[in-house]
Short mmCIF file of C-alpha atoms in Angstrom, two decimals:
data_model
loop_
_atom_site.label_atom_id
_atom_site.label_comp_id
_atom_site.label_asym_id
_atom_site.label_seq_id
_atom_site.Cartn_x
_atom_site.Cartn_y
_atom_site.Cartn_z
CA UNK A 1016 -6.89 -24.39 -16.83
CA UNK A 1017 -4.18 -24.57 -14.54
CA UNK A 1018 -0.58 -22.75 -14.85
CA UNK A 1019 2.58 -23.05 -12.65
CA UNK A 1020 5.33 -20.56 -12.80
CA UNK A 1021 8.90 -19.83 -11.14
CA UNK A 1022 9.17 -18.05 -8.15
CA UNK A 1023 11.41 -15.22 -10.85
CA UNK A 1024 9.50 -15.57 -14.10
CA UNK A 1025 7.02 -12.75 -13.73
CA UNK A 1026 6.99 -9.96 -13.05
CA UNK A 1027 4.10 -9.85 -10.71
CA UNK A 1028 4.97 -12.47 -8.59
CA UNK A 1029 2.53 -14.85 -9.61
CA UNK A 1030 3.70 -18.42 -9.09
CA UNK A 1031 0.21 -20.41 -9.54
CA UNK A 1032 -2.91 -19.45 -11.73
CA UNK A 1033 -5.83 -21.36 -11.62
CA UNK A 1034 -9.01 -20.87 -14.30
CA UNK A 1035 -12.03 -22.32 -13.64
CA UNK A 1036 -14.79 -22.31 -17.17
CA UNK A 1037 -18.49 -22.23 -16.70
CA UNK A 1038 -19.17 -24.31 -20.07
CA UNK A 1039 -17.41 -26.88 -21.61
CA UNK A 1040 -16.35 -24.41 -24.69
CA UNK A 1041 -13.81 -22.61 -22.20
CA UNK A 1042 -15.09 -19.27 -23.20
CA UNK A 1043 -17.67 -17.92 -20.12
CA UNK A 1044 -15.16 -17.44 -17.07
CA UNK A 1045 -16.33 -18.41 -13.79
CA UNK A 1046 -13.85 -17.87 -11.23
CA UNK A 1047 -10.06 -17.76 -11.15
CA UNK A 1048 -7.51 -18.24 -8.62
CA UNK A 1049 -4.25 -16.67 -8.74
CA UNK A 1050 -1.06 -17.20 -6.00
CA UNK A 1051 1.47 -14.78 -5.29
CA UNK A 1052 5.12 -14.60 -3.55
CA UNK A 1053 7.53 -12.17 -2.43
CA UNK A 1054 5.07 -9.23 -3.02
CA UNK A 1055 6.07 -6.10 -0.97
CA UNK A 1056 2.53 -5.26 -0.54
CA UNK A 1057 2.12 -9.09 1.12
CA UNK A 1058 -0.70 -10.23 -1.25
CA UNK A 1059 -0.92 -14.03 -1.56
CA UNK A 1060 -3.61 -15.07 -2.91
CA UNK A 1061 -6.26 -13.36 -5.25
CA UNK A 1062 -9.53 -15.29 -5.67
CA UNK A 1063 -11.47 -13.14 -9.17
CA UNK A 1064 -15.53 -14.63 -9.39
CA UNK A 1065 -15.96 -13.13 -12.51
CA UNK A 1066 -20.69 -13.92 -12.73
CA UNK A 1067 -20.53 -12.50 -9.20
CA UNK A 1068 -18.70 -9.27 -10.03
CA UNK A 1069 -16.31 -10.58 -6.61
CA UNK A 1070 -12.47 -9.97 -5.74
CA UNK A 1071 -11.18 -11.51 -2.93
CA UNK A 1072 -7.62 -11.21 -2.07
CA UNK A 1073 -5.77 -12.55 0.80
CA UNK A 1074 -3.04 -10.74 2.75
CA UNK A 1075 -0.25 -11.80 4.94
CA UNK A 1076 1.32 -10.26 8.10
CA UNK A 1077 2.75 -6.76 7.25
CA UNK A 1078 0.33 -5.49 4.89
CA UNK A 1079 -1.13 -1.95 4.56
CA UNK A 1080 -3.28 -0.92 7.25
CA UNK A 1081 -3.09 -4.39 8.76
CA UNK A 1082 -5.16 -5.73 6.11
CA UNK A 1083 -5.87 -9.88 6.36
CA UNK A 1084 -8.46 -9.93 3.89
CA UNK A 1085 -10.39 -7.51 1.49
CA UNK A 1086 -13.92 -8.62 -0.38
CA UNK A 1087 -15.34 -6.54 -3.06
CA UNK A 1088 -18.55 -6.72 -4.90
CA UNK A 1089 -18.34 -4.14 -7.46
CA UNK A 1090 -20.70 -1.58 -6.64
CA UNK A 1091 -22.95 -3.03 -3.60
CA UNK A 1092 -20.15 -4.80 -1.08
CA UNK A 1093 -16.64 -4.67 0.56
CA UNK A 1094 -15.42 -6.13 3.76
CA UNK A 1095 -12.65 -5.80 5.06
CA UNK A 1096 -10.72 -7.79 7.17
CA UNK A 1097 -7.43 -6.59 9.80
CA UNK A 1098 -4.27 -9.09 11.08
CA UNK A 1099 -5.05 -9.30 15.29
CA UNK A 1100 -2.86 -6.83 16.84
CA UNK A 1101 -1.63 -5.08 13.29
CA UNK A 1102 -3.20 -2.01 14.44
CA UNK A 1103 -3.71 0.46 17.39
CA UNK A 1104 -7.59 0.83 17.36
CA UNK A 1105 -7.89 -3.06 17.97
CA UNK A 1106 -10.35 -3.30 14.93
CA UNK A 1107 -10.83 -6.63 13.32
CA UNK A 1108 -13.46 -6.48 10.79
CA UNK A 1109 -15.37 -3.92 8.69
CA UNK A 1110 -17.96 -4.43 6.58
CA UNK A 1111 -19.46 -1.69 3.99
CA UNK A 1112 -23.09 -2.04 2.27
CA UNK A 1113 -22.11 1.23 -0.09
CA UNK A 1114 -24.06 4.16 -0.08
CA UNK A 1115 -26.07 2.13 3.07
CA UNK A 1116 -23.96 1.02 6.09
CA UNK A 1117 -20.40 0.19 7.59
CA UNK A 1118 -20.11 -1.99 10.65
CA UNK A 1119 -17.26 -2.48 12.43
CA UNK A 1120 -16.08 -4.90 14.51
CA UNK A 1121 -13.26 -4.37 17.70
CA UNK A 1122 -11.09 -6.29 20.12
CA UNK A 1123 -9.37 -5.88 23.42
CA UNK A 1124 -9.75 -1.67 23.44
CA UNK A 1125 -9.25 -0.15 26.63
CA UNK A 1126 -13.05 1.56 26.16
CA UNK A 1127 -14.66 -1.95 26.13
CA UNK A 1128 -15.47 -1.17 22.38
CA UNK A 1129 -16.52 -4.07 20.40
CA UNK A 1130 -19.03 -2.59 18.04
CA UNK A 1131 -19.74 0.29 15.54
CA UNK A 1132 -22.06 1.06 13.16
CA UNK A 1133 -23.68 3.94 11.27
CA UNK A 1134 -26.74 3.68 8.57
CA UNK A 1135 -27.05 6.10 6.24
CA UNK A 1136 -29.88 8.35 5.02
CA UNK A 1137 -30.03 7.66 1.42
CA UNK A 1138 -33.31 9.29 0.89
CA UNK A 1139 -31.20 11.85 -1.29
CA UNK A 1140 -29.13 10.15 -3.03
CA UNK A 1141 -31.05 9.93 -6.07
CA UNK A 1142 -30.90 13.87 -6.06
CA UNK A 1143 -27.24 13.98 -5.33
CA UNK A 1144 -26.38 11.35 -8.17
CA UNK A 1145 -28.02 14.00 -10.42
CA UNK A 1146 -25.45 16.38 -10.07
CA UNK A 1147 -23.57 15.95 -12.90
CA UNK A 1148 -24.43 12.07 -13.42
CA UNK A 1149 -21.83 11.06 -10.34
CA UNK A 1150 -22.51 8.86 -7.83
CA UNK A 1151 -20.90 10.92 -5.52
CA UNK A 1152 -20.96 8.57 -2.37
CA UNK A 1153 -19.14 5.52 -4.06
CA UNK A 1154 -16.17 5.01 -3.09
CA UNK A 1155 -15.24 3.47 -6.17
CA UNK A 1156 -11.70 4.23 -7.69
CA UNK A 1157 -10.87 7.19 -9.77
CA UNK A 1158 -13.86 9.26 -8.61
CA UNK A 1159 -11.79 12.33 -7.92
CA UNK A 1160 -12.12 14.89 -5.27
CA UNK A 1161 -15.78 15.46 -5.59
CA UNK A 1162 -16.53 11.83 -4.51
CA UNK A 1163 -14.01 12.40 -1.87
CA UNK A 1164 -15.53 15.47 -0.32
CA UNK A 1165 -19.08 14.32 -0.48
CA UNK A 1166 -20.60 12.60 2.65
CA UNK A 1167 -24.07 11.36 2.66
CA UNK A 1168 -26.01 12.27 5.93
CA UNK A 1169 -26.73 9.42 9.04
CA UNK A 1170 -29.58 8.18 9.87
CA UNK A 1171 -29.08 6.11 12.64
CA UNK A 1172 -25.07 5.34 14.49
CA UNK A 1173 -25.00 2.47 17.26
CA UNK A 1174 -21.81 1.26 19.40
CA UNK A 1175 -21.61 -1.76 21.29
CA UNK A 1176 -19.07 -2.28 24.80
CA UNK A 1177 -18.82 -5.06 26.21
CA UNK A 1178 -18.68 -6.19 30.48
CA UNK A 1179 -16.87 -4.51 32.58
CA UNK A 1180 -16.79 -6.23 35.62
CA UNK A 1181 -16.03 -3.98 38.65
CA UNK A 1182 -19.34 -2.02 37.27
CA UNK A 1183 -22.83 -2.72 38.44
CA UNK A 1184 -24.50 -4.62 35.18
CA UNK A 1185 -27.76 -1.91 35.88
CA UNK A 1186 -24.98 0.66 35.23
CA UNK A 1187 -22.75 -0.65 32.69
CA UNK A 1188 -24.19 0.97 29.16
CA UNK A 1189 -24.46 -2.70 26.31
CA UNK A 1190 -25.14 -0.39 23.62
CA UNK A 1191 -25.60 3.21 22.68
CA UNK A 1192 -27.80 4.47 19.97
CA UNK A 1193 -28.24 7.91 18.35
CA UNK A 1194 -31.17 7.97 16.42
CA UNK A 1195 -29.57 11.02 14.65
CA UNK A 1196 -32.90 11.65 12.16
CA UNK A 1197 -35.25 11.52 14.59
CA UNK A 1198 -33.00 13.43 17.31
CA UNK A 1199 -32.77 10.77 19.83
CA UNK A 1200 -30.59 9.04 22.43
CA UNK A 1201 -31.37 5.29 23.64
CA UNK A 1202 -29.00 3.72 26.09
CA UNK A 1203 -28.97 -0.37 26.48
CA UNK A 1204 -27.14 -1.96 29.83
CA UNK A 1205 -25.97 -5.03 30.48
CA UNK A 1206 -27.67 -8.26 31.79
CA UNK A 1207 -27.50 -8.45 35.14
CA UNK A 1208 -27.02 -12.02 36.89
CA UNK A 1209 -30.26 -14.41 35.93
CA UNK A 1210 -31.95 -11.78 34.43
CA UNK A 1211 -33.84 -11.47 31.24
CA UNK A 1212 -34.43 -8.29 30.72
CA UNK A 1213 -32.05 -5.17 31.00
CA UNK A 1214 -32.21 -1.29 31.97
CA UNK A 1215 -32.83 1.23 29.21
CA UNK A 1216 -32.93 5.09 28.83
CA UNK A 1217 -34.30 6.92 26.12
CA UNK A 1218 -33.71 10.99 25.77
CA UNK A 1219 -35.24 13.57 23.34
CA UNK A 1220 -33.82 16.53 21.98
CA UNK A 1221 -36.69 18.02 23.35
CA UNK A 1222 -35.79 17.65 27.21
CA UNK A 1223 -37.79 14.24 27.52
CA UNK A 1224 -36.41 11.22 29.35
CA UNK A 1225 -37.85 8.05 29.50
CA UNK A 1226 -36.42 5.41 31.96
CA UNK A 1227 -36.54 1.93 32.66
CA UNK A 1228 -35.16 -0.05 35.54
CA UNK A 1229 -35.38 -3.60 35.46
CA UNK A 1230 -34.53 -3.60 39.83
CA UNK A 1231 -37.17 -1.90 40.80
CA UNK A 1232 -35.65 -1.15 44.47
CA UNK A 1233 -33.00 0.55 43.36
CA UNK A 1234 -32.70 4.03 43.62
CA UNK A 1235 -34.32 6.34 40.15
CA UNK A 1236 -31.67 8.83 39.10
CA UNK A 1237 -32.05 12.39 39.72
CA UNK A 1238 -33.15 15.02 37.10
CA UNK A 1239 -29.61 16.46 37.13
CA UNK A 1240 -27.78 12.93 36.55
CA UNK A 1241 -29.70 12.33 33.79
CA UNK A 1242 -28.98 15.95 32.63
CA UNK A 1243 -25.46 15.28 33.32
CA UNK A 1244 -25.55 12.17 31.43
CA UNK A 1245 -27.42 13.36 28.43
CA UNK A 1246 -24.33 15.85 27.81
CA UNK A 1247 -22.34 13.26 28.22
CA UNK A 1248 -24.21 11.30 25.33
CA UNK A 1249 -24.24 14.51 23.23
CA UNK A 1250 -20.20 14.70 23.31
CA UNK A 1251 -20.02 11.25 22.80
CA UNK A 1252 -22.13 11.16 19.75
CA UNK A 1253 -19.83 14.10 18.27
CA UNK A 1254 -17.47 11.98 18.95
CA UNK A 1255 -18.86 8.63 17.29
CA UNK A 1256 -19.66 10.76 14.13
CA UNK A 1257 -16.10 12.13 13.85
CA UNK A 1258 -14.53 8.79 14.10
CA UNK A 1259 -17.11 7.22 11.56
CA UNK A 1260 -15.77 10.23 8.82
CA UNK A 1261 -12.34 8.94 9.59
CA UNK A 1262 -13.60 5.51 8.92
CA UNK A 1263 -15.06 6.99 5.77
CA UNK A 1264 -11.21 8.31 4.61
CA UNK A 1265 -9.60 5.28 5.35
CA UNK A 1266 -11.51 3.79 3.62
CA UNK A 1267 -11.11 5.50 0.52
CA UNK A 1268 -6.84 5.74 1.40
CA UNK A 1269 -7.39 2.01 1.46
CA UNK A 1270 -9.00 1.49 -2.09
CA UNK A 1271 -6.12 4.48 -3.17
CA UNK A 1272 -2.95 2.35 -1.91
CA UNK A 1273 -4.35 -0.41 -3.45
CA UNK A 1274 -4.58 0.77 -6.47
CA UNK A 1275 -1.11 2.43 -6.49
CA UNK A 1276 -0.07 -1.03 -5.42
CA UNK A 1277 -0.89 -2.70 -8.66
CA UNK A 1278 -0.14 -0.14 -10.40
CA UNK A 1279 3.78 -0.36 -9.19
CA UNK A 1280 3.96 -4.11 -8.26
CA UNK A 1281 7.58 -4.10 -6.28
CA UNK A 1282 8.75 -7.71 -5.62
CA UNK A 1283 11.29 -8.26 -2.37
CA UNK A 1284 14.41 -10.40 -3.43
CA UNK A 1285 14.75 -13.37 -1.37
CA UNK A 1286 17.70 -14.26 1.38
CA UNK A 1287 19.62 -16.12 -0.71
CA UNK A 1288 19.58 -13.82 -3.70
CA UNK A 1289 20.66 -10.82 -1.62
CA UNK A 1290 23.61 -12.36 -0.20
CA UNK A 1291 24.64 -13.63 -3.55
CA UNK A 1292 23.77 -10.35 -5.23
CA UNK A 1293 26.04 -8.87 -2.69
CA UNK A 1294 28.79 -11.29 -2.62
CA UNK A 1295 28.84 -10.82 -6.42
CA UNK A 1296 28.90 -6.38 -6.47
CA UNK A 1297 31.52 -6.83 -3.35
CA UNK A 1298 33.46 -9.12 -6.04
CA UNK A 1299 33.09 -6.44 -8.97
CA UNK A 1300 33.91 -3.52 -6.55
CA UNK A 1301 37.01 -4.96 -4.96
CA UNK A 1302 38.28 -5.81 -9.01
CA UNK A 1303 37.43 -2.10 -9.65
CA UNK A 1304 39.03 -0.66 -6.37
CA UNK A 1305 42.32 -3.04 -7.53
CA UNK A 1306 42.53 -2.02 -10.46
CA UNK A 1307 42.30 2.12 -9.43
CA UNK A 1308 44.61 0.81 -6.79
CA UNK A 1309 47.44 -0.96 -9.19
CA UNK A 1310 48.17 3.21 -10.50
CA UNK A 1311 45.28 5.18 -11.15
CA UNK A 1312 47.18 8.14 -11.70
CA UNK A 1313 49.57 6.73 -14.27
CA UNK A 1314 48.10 7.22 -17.47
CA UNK A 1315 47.98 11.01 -16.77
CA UNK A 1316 50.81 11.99 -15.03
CA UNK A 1317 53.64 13.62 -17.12
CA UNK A 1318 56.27 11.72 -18.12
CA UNK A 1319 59.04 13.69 -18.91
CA UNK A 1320 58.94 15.60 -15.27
CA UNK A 1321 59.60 14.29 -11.65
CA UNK A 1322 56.44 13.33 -10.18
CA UNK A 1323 57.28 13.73 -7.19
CA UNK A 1324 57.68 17.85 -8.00
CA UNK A 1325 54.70 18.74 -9.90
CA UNK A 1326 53.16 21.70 -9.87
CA UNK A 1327 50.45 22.75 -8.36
CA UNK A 1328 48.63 23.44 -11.98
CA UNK A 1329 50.08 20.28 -13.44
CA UNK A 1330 48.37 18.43 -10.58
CA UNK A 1331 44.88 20.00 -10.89
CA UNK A 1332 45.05 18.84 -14.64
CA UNK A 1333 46.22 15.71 -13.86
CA UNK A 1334 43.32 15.57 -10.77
CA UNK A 1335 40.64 16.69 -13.72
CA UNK A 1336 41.98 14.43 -16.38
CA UNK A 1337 41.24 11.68 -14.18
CA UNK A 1338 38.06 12.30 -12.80
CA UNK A 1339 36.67 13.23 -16.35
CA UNK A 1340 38.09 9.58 -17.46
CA UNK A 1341 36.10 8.11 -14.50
CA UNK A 1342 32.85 10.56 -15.48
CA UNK A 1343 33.15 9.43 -19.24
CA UNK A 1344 33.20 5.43 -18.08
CA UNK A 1345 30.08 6.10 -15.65
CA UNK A 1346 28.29 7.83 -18.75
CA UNK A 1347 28.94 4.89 -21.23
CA UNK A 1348 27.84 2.60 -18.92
CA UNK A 1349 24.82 4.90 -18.52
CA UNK A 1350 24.00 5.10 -21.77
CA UNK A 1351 24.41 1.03 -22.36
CA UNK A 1352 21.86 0.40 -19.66
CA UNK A 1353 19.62 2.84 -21.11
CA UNK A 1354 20.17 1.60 -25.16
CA UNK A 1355 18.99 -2.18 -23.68
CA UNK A 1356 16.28 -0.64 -22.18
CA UNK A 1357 15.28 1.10 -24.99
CA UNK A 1358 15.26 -1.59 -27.06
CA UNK A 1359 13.55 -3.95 -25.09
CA UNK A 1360 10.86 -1.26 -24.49
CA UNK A 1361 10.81 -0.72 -28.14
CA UNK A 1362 10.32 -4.91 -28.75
CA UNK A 1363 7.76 -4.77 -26.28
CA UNK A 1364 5.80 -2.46 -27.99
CA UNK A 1365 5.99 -3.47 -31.51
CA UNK A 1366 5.44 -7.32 -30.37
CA UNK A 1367 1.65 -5.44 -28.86
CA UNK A 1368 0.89 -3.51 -31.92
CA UNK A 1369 1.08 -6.38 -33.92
CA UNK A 1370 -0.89 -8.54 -31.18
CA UNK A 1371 -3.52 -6.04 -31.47
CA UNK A 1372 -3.56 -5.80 -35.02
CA UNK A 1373 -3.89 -9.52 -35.93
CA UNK A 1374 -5.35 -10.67 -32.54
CA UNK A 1375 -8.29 -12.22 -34.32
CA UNK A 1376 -6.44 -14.59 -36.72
CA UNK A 1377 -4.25 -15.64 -33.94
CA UNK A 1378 -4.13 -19.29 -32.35
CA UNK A 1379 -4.96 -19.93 -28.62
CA UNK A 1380 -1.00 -21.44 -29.01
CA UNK A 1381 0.11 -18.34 -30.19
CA UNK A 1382 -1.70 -16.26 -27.50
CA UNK A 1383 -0.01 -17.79 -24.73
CA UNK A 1384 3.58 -17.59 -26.49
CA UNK A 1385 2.95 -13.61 -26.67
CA UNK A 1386 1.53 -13.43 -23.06
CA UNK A 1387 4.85 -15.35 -22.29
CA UNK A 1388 6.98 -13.09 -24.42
CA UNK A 1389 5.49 -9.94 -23.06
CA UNK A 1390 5.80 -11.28 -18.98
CA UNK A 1391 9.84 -11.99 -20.29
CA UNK A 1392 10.09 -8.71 -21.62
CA UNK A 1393 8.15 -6.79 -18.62
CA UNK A 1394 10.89 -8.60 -17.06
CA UNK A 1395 14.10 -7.25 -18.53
CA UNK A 1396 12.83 -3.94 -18.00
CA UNK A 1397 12.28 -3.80 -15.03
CA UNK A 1398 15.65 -5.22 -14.20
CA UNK A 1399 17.31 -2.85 -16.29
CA UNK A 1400 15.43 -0.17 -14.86
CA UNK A 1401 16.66 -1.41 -11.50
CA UNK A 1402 20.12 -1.43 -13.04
CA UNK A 1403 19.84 1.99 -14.31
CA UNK A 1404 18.29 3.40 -10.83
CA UNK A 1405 21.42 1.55 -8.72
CA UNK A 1406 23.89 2.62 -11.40
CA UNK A 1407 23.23 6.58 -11.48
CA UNK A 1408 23.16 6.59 -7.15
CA UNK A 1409 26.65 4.61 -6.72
CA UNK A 1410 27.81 6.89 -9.92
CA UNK A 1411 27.87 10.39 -7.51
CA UNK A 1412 29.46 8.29 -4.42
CA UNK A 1413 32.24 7.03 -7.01
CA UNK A 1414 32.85 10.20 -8.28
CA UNK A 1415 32.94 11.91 -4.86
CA UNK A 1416 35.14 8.82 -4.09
CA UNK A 1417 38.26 9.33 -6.46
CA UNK A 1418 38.01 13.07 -5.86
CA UNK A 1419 38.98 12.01 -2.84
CA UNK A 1420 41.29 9.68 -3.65
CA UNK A 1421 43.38 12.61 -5.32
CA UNK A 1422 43.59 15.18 -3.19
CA UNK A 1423 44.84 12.63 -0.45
CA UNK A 1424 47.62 10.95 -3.37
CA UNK A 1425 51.12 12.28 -2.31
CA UNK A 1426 52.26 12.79 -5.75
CA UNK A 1427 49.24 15.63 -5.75
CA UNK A 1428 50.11 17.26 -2.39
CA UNK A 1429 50.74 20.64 -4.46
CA UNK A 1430 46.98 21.34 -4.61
CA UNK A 1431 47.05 21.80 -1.11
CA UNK A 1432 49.86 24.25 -0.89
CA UNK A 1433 48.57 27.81 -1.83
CA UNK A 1434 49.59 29.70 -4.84
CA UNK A 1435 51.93 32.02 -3.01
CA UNK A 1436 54.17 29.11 -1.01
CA UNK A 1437 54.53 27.89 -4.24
CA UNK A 1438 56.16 30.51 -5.41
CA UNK A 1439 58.46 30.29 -2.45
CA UNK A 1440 59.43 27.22 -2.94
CA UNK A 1441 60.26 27.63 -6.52
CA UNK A 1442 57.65 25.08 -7.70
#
């Protein structure tokens, strides 16, 4: 089943929708594709395999944390997937087997990073889900604060660097390991030139060291170097494990924005639309400005006194008179915007009461002309709502505006003179 819609009609952003049936009775789902435009949170394309339990969703340039691409499989999988050069770490691709491992996967760092990983020690995680029936280490949304605090022990945390060239390949570490269960350190180098095999270290929390050099004329390091570099490794490894928490929070501020994402879909108004949009309230502003402008002040000035001598009493009433005219037209207009809204909310809601109430004696015809109903009704309100939002922040500057206005008008110059000169002028 395929649907078009306009680039305006919903209020998602949804221009194409594309439902794919496993049997011939179009009841059992199998996958569906929908298309998106002018989403703020740059999602374009959203790809639902409903047997596999499956979201993918496609991202372009400009999206949250550099995302490209995001994979979910509910409950086992997620991958996700960064725009080249959208972010400082240089990370292009992380993968998450929940509860098990995260890999990720780097790109032009100045450290020669290109690879990190951690496995986890889910021998107690069957305890740990106990605790009040939560699976406390998936990251799932709307787990709360427990799932957020909880962090499931390593068993094993590996980084990869790649060449660096001005380095001796017999010194230049491939790949560190921390066997963090079984309290070890292996270091991996590099390849040298027609080689086949490589250099490796291995310490032990206990003191032990166990070294292989592939040259066997070079020279063995001394018992202090390698002392020197196991410290080394020990600060690194704090330092792997820190970073691989981090990776643990964004990942979870990921699957949070998200969700607040669809929750408040915002749609960016096209080019064209903005200048016309602006052209038109430029239009309505300069007609409102002329027509304050053709005598604002003449329906409340006296008129059986000299303007031009009023005092300084008669020109704070006339001053308050006007701005409370200008308050009262804000207000209506206020209230207008809201009544629409209002009712349209009110619509909205009846028109799903009595969807759920006779939903099974309904048509597939008449299914669709709801779900069109309700997509036009989700959105009116939200452009009244956008109405409402624009109307009460110009209402303050056009109050603040006339005030203004006023106390620059000549025939109101008496509210700048004080009480007593007043007096001495007779007025």
């Amino acid at each position: 089943v395929f649907a078009m819609f306009g680039d305006t009609a919903r209020w998602d952003g949804m221009i194409e929708r594309l439902v794919i049936f496993q049997d011939e009775e179009y009841e059992k789902i199998e996958e569906t594709r929908e298309y998106f435009t002018r989403r703020k949170d740059k999602l374009r394309q959203r790809v639902t395999l409903s047997l596999k339990e499956t979201t993918i969703e496609l991202f372009d340039e400009g999206s949250s944390f550099g995302l490209k691409k995001m994979v979910t499989k509910k409950g086992e999988y997620r991958l996700f997937e960064f725009h080249h050069g959208a972010r400082l770490d240089g990370l292009l691709k992380r993968e998450e087997v929940i509860n098990k491992k995260i890999s990720e996967y780097f790109k032009e760092r100045d450290d020669h990073l290109i690879y990190r990983s951690v496995t986890y020690d889910d021998t107690e995680l069957e305890d740990l889900e106990d605790d009040d029936g939560v699976e406390v280490f998936n990251l799932e949304e709307g787990q709360g604060q427990k799932a957020e605090n909880a962090q499931l022990p390593f068993l094993k945390m590996t980084e990869k660097f790649s060449r660096t060239l001005d380095v001796p390949a017999g010194d230049d570490v491939y790949k560190r390991t921390y066997f963090v269960a079984a309290d070890q350190i292996r270091l991996n180098f590099h390849f040298g030139e027609d080689r086949i095999t490589a250099s490796s270290r291995l310490y032990t929390k206990e003191g032990l060291t166990h070294v292989t050099e592939v040259d066997t004329l070079k020279e063995k390091p001394t018992g202090s170097a390698l002392l020197e570099e196991y410290q080394r490794l020990l600060l690194a490894e704090r330092e792997c494990s820190q970073a691989i928490r981090d990776v643990e929070r964004e990942i979870r501020s990921i699957l949070d924005s998200r969700m607040k994402e669809e929750q408040n879909i915002i749609l960016t108004v096209p080019y064209y639309d903005v200048t016309r949009i602006k052209k038109e309230e430029s239009d309505e502003e300069k007609q409102e400005e002329e027509q304050v402008e053709h005598d604002f002040l003449s329906a409340f000035l006296p008129s059986t006194i000299n303007v031009r001598h009023l005092t300084r009493t008669e020109c704070f009433a006339v001053r308050d008179k006007c701005l409370k005219a200008l308050k009262d037209r804000l207000i209506e207009r206020a209230n207008i915007i809201q009544a629409r809204h209002d009712e349209e909310t009110a619509a909205l809601a009846k028109r799903q009461a009595n969807f759920q109430r006779d939903r099974d004696q309904m048509s597939q015809e008449e299914e669709e002309e709801y779900e069109k109903a309700c997509e036009e009704s989700m959105f009116r309100i939200h452009i009244l709502e956008q109405r409402l939002k624009k109307h009460e922040e110009q209402a303050l500057q056009k109050y603040y505006a006339l005030d203004s206005k006023l106390r620059n008008d000549p025939r109101l110059a008496a509210m700048s003179i004080a009480p007593d000169a007043n007096k001495g002028l007779g007025l």
